[in-house]
Amino acid sequence: MRIKVKAFATLREVLGKEREVELKEGALLKELLSPLYLPSEGVEAIIDSQSGEIKPAILILKNGRNIRFLDGLLTKLEDGDELIIFPPSGGG
Amino acid sequence: MIKGGFKGKILRVNLTSGEIRVEDLKEDWAKKFIGGRGYGTKIIYDEVDPTIDPLSEKNKVIIATGPLGGTLAPSSGRTMVITKGPLTGTIACSNAGGHFGPALKHAGFDLVIIEGKAKEPVYLWIYKGITELRPAQDIWGKSTDESDKILREKTHPLAETMEIGPAGEKQSLLANVMFNGHRAAGRTGVGAVLGSKNFKGIAVRGNQEVKVAEPEEFREAVSKTREILSKDAFSGGGAAMLGTAMLVNVLNSIGAFPIKNSQDAYFPEAEKISGETLRERNLIRNEACAECPIGCGRVTVIKEGKYKGAQGGGPEYESVWSLGAMCGISDLDAVLMANYLCDKYGMDTISAGVTVACAMELYEKGYLPQEDAPFPLTFGSGEALVETIKLMGEQKEKLGKLLAQGSYRLAEYYKHPELSMSVKKQEFPAYDPRGVKGIGLQFATSNRGACHVRGYTIAAEVLSGAVDRLKYEGKAELVKTFQDLTAALDSTGICLFTTFGLGGGDIALLLSTATGFQVGEKEFMQIGERIWNLERLFNLKAGFSRKDDTLPPRILKEPIKSGPSKGEIEELDKMLADYYKVRGWDNDGVPGEGKLKELELMVD
Amino acid sequence: MKVLILDPLKCTGCRACEYACSFEHTGTFNPLDSRIEVSNFLEDLSFVPTLCLQCEKAYCAEVCPTSALTKNDQTGVVDFDKEKCIGCKQCIIACPWGSVKLNHNGKEIIKCDNCNGEPACVKVCKAEALTFEEVEDVVLAKQKRTAVLLKEIGKDLVKGVSS
Amino acid sequence: MKYLVIGASAAGLSAAQRIRELDGEGEIMVLSEEKSPPYSKMSLPYLLSGECSQEEYLYLRIPEGVELLLNKKVVALKEGRRAVEVESGEEFSYDRLLIATGARPYIPKVEKKGSPLILTIRNLEDIFRLKERIKNAKEKKVLLAGAGLVNCEIADALWKIGIPSVFIVSSNRILSQILDEEGSSVIESCAKEKGIELLTGENIKKVEEKEGITYAILESGKILKGSCIVLGKGVQPAVDFLKDTGIKIGRGVEVNEYLQTSVEYVYAAGDVTESMDLVYNDMRMHALWPVAIEQGKIAGENMAGGRRLDYPEEIARNILTIFGQNIFTGGISTEDKFEVYKEYFAGEYRKILVRDNRLVGFVFIGAVDNPGVYLFMLKNQIAVNGKINLLLKGAMTYPVIHPSVRNIIF
């Protein structure tokens, strides 16, 4: 299956603006977020290497939904999913 | 005895009599309400009848700094403008960055009260504690950046200035108060109040020091808070890189980015007006307000096309949205131009953009007849945007005059008030409540009409993702916490953006060491709650009630049509009663006696 | 030896350096008590921090009648000894850069002392417009800096004040 | 090479220092007529006020490898023999000579009776004498004849130590040599506030002493009582010993652009010389401390055969603090000429004069901002280009003059 991965702001420098990743059916988010599929610098920026968890305030959306309120790193991916990753941000 | 932080002096300027008086800051008030928004609200509450016409001589305007202004506390450059707002009729407090607040402190004053009405246009010159009201006829009518220049020419080249533009002079309800021509206290029409008083602005330059009560402890608190902000990925880097417009892609990605007067909440062309694009195409350099390590300010230029060469501060996220997406526009140059024009006229970019969007929908639906429109007001047209802003700013023709009264009055005139995306007649900021539930409750209950910076739940609902944006549970508490925190924070003189890194405890520590008042996190939050309730009391007396704590029908009934939040509506009722309960108010949104006693507001 | 380096293009105009400097030296906040000064150009929103260049041949030290100002060869700093200063103010008119200044009430002479090797201004400069850098040969580095500065300034002098 | 310097003040010592830097071999000798080691004369009022807490702070640094001889008052120049003669008859020869004898107070003729004390303030002993006189006097008040720079500084110093004073001036205002009328009146009102009296259009006719009290009888008939009289009527170049020599003297010793006098191998620097004024465009005395240092340096350089440096045209400038007010003047400051811009607000007086797009004079009283930059602008005659407001308000900074610094790392 193919997953679209988009990055914004500072993460564009390490992940690129947009890419498509080919994964096996039924793969989990955790599998995608690895140097196998993404530039290792990008993975380092997202995942805490010690705990293996997503770094605080990194926002990952699957089709617009924060994956924290899905199944986190265990969120199941489906063909055509759009994954968006933001570095910590704020505004007003 | 004021030990530090505050200067301890208030300047009262009566424009009717021309008398200028120096008064002492009341220490017990400072303890209960801090400075800035809190202290200013207390003055308005005590001295201004809530039922008056905001544009009458009886209204007053407080220009206030907080105890952290003029110190090294991070981002301590805020200046608050407090009055009864003419756009909403509620208590109004708008605040701006820049360097004016600190300069006022260095000139010896914590705040300035402007009352009465001058016969002829005047401005106030404050120099090293010496004050003078001077004629401003020859500055009247000038744009805010011109006014800033002339004021500095007439007073001191290094003076910090506050000014209204043509919008304020003509009492447009969208008029803001600008600082040095490029920082805005934007909302609720505060500029019109100054305009109604024939008051053009203030130039200030001082030479006094600002002391803190506990220098060593304060030094540590400053290092600690600056360090936290530097380490935080947003305040320590992201904000400087992309400015607030970095949010364009974030809000659009979750489908809570209202477009075309909130007819939908997903903008396929968002990238064209994003912070990333702004940086690539238009950014000249970053600008920071006083003592700010975050440095989110943009200095931009239009490099090509019709508006080539135009240059200015901003735009902020909210402006990119209101003048861009909300009007269906992806032409960034037109958005920038409209933003610069709003600043020149002295108009709130959020309300201006949303009002244009409202006019466009009225026009496209045929409610705004073609004979009233000097040109086609079509969604997506950058040219129409810029021209409409000019009409609005100059109040030209019938439409210009209507636009200058904001979207609600415009839509009401054309018999479709439901098309105004506003609460208490103040236009929405850039978040669709249908896609972020808590912010809808915040818009509905905000004491100055629809507003994001009275309680920025977006931080938790979207940015940190600490809570689920689409759930209703817990949002009442969340909104209350943010509202109280912000009310207290706005009273200290530092910027809301510090709260992306700092908690109430950190700010309370800065406050305590600066003033010598012993304020912990709990007390700090309680001060915020006290201010919030006082503002509510003012509004209740002004005639507002539960029925005004609502959202436009579109938000409550029309589901989002496309994007990640497709199908969502905002069920405000699921949160409102809860909110009143959490606040200790009755079912009509009136603070109970118990609550007022607890907050020591009973005597009032 | 370390020297303060300024990069005006990075300055965001926040003036934290001025406040840090004032606080370090007086314990209170007053930009007029700061040794470092940010010039703001509101026309185009650009900012230039300026501070003492610690000249090798310092005009200020040359005219000081009481040797209150002396060049310290160890630190490279032109030291100011407040005790010896009588307040004649010859130094402030001697410095063409305006880097030896009067304080906020116009009574005392103030001058950058590099905060004894830990400049407070650098610590708060988030934009990194100010840095404190180790240079091998200070005299040479300074000569180079001054040469660049003077070359540029030479062009300016002919044109006059920027309009 | 034998270098001889007459006078051990700013010009003499800075010349000696420069010569030493350039010529490691030659013999350098400095002669001083005073008994005390060289000290800074401009600092004397600060010693009186106590702002200079220790006398030693006034002592000037003697450059290494320079021989200083005290108590050697030069009485004659023997140009033919390339030597000078001192009071004791001793002679000192030279290959290169620098005249840096400075100036002496001008003393007008006044009738005296008894042993009235009339002081001038030029030397260290003068301060001790004044202090002593006040200490012993029955009437603790100093009568100041003249209100020039020195007397104003003395009045200020006296006020700081709690001694009242009275100005007796023949003109109509104080500091008339450096201020315009508005400026003077600002300072006069400050003086008045501090309890310092001012009598204008008056001259002392007669001075008497009775029972330890000094009486000044004025031309108007008014009689004033005081501890003593301090004469502050300006200075004259100290050139007595140059009489009947080939050294040309105008207002002061005449020098060319290399600070050479009309006699070969003889140079002059400091208060004793006259120099071309940049804005007035005529020869004037610029008896100023920093001018003396600068001239000493250049004379030293030329004497030691370094690059022949020509001395730039000079600018009058003064900075002082009296009666709680800072005063900074430069160029044309006593009159309104050319384009005049002025402002008086919040106790601060500012004035600038612009001629042909160039700053030619200014007066700042109260706030004195960026004075070095102003002097730089004046000296270099940098085009003002319409930045009048910036200039008038004291907001001229070097990044404004030098826009290039906005774009370079330094």
Short mmCIF file of C-alpha atoms in Angstrom, two decimals, chain B residues 236-410:
data_model
loop_
_atom_site.label_atom_id
_atom_site.label_comp_id
_atom_site.label_asym_id
_atom_site.label_seq_id
_atom_site.Cartn_x
_atom_site.Cartn_y
_atom_site.Cartn_z
CA GLY B 236 13.09 28.56 20.90
CA GLY B 237 13.23 28.26 17.14
CA GLY B 238 10.08 27.48 15.22
CA ALA B 239 8.43 30.80 15.93
CA ALA B 240 11.47 32.73 14.80
CA MET B 241 11.68 30.64 11.67
CA LEU B 242 8.13 30.82 10.42
CA GLY B 243 6.34 33.32 12.61
CA THR B 244 2.80 32.67 13.71
CA ALA B 245 1.82 31.90 10.13
CA MET B 246 3.34 28.48 10.69
CA LEU B 247 -0.17 27.61 11.91
CA VAL B 248 -1.71 27.84 8.47
CA ASN B 249 -0.69 24.33 7.58
CA VAL B 250 -1.42 22.97 11.04
CA LEU B 251 -5.01 24.19 11.21
CA ASN B 252 -5.66 23.36 7.62
CA SER B 253 -4.29 19.86 8.08
CA ILE B 254 -6.87 19.13 10.75
CA GLY B 255 -9.62 20.76 8.74
CA ALA B 256 -10.36 23.57 11.17
CA PHE B 257 -9.24 26.40 8.90
CA PRO B 258 -12.37 28.34 7.98
CA ILE B 259 -12.70 29.44 4.39
CA LYS B 260 -15.14 31.65 2.49
CA ASN B 261 -16.85 33.03 5.53
CA SER B 262 -16.79 29.65 7.28
CA GLN B 263 -18.73 27.92 4.54
CA ASP B 264 -16.08 25.24 4.81
CA ALA B 265 -13.02 24.54 6.94
CA TYR B 266 -10.41 23.16 4.60
CA PHE B 267 -8.43 25.22 2.11
CA PRO B 268 -6.81 23.24 -0.69
CA GLU B 269 -4.56 26.21 -1.48
CA ALA B 270 -3.37 26.76 2.07
CA GLU B 271 0.26 26.15 1.19
CA LYS B 272 0.27 29.31 -0.93
CA ILE B 273 -0.39 31.49 2.10
CA SER B 274 1.54 29.45 4.65
CA GLY B 275 4.34 30.57 6.94
CA GLU B 276 6.69 28.44 4.89
CA THR B 277 5.76 30.26 1.69
CA LEU B 278 5.86 33.64 3.40
CA ARG B 279 9.40 32.91 4.53
CA GLU B 280 10.51 31.90 1.06
CA ARG B 281 8.84 34.71 -0.82
CA ASN B 282 8.62 37.75 1.37
CA LEU B 283 10.56 37.66 4.61
CA ILE B 284 13.29 40.29 5.01
CA ARG B 285 14.09 39.73 8.65
CA ASN B 286 12.71 38.86 12.03
CA GLU B 287 11.67 41.46 14.49
CA ALA B 288 11.23 40.94 18.19
CA CYS B 289 9.28 42.92 20.75
CA ALA B 290 10.95 44.17 23.88
CA GLU B 291 13.05 41.56 25.64
CA CYS B 292 11.60 38.78 23.58
CA PRO B 293 13.65 35.65 22.97
CA ILE B 294 10.92 34.20 20.77
CA GLY B 295 11.06 36.80 18.02
CA CYS B 296 8.04 35.78 15.99
CA GLY B 297 7.66 39.18 14.29
CA ARG B 298 8.06 39.37 10.53
CA VAL B 299 9.37 42.18 8.40
CA THR B 300 8.19 41.48 4.88
CA VAL B 301 8.23 42.96 1.42
CA ILE B 302 6.24 42.33 -1.75
CA LYS B 303 8.79 41.51 -4.39
CA GLU B 304 6.78 41.41 -7.57
CA GLY B 305 3.54 42.30 -9.26
CA LYS B 306 1.19 45.15 -8.79
CA TYR B 307 2.14 45.85 -5.17
CA LYS B 308 5.85 45.45 -5.70
CA GLY B 309 7.99 47.28 -3.17
CA ALA B 310 5.35 47.57 -0.45
CA GLN B 311 6.90 46.69 2.86
CA GLY B 312 5.83 46.35 6.47
CA GLY B 313 5.45 44.31 9.60
CA GLY B 314 3.60 41.01 9.69
CA PRO B 315 1.41 39.38 8.63
CA GLU B 316 0.44 37.23 11.57
CA TYR B 317 -1.32 33.92 11.20
CA GLU B 318 -4.71 35.42 11.99
CA SER B 319 -4.28 38.08 9.31
CA VAL B 320 -3.10 35.64 6.66
CA TRP B 321 -6.22 33.67 7.39
CA SER B 322 -8.78 36.46 7.68
CA LEU B 323 -7.56 38.34 4.62
CA GLY B 324 -6.66 35.12 2.81
CA ALA B 325 -8.49 31.86 3.34
CA MET B 326 -11.57 33.41 4.92
CA CYS B 327 -12.02 35.39 1.70
CA GLY B 328 -11.05 32.35 -0.38
CA ILE B 329 -7.87 34.13 -1.42
CA SER B 330 -4.56 32.40 -2.06
CA ASP B 331 -2.82 35.41 -3.59
CA LEU B 332 -0.27 36.07 -0.86
CA ASP B 333 0.81 39.43 -2.27
CA ALA B 334 -2.75 40.72 -2.09
CA VAL B 335 -3.01 39.41 1.46
CA LEU B 336 0.20 41.21 2.41
CA MET B 337 -0.96 44.40 0.76
CA ALA B 338 -4.31 44.23 2.55
CA ASN B 339 -2.46 43.61 5.79
CA TYR B 340 -0.20 46.65 5.30
CA LEU B 341 -3.23 48.76 4.42
CA CYS B 342 -5.12 47.68 7.54
CA ASP B 343 -2.08 48.74 9.59
CA LYS B 344 -1.93 52.08 7.82
CA TYR B 345 -5.61 52.80 8.35
CA GLY B 346 -5.38 51.45 11.88
CA MET B 347 -7.85 48.63 11.43
CA ASP B 348 -8.01 45.24 13.05
CA THR B 349 -6.93 42.73 10.40
CA ILE B 350 -9.05 39.92 11.81
CA SER B 351 -12.31 41.85 11.86
CA ALA B 352 -11.50 43.57 8.57
CA GLY B 353 -10.86 40.29 6.77
CA VAL B 354 -13.87 38.54 8.21
CA THR B 355 -16.03 41.53 7.36
CA VAL B 356 -14.80 41.39 3.76
CA ALA B 357 -15.59 37.66 3.73
CA CYS B 358 -19.08 38.40 5.03
CA ALA B 359 -19.57 41.05 2.35
CA MET B 360 -18.44 38.60 -0.29
CA GLU B 361 -20.94 36.01 0.81
CA LEU B 362 -23.71 38.62 0.97
CA TYR B 363 -22.74 39.69 -2.51
CA GLU B 364 -22.50 36.23 -3.98
CA LYS B 365 -25.85 35.28 -2.46
CA GLY B 366 -27.38 38.43 -3.89
CA TYR B 367 -28.25 39.95 -0.50
CA LEU B 368 -25.84 42.80 -1.08
CA PRO B 369 -27.20 44.35 -4.26
CA GLN B 370 -24.86 45.10 -7.14
CA GLU B 371 -25.72 48.79 -7.03
CA ASP B 372 -24.19 48.97 -3.54
CA ALA B 373 -20.99 47.28 -4.72
CA PRO B 374 -18.59 49.47 -6.70
CA PHE B 375 -16.97 46.28 -8.06
CA PRO B 376 -17.74 42.57 -7.90
CA LEU B 377 -17.09 41.22 -4.41
CA THR B 378 -16.17 37.71 -5.31
CA PHE B 379 -14.50 35.16 -3.11
CA GLY B 380 -10.95 34.49 -4.19
CA SER B 381 -10.28 37.87 -5.74
CA GLY B 382 -7.20 39.49 -4.29
CA GLU B 383 -7.95 42.70 -6.08
CA ALA B 384 -11.46 42.85 -4.64
CA LEU B 385 -9.94 42.32 -1.19
CA VAL B 386 -7.49 45.20 -1.49
CA GLU B 387 -10.12 47.53 -2.94
CA THR B 388 -12.67 46.57 -0.28
CA ILE B 389 -10.12 47.25 2.46
CA LYS B 390 -9.59 50.72 0.96
CA LEU B 391 -13.33 51.39 0.92
CA MET B 392 -13.53 50.25 4.51
CA GLY B 393 -10.50 52.22 5.67
CA GLU B 394 -11.52 55.44 3.99
CA GLN B 395 -15.26 54.89 4.59
CA LYS B 396 -15.92 55.75 1.00
CA GLU B 397 -19.40 55.34 -0.45
CA LYS B 398 -22.25 53.66 1.28
CA LEU B 399 -20.51 50.29 1.36
CA GLY B 400 -17.36 51.69 2.91
CA LYS B 401 -19.33 53.18 5.78
CA LEU B 402 -21.18 49.91 6.33
CA LEU B 403 -18.02 47.83 6.19
CA ALA B 404 -16.39 50.07 8.78
CA GLN B 405 -19.06 48.99 11.28
CA GLY B 406 -17.99 45.35 11.08
CA SER B 407 -19.60 42.21 9.72
CA TYR B 408 -22.52 42.00 12.11
CA ARG B 409 -23.91 45.46 11.43
CA LEU B 410 -23.22 44.99 7.73
#
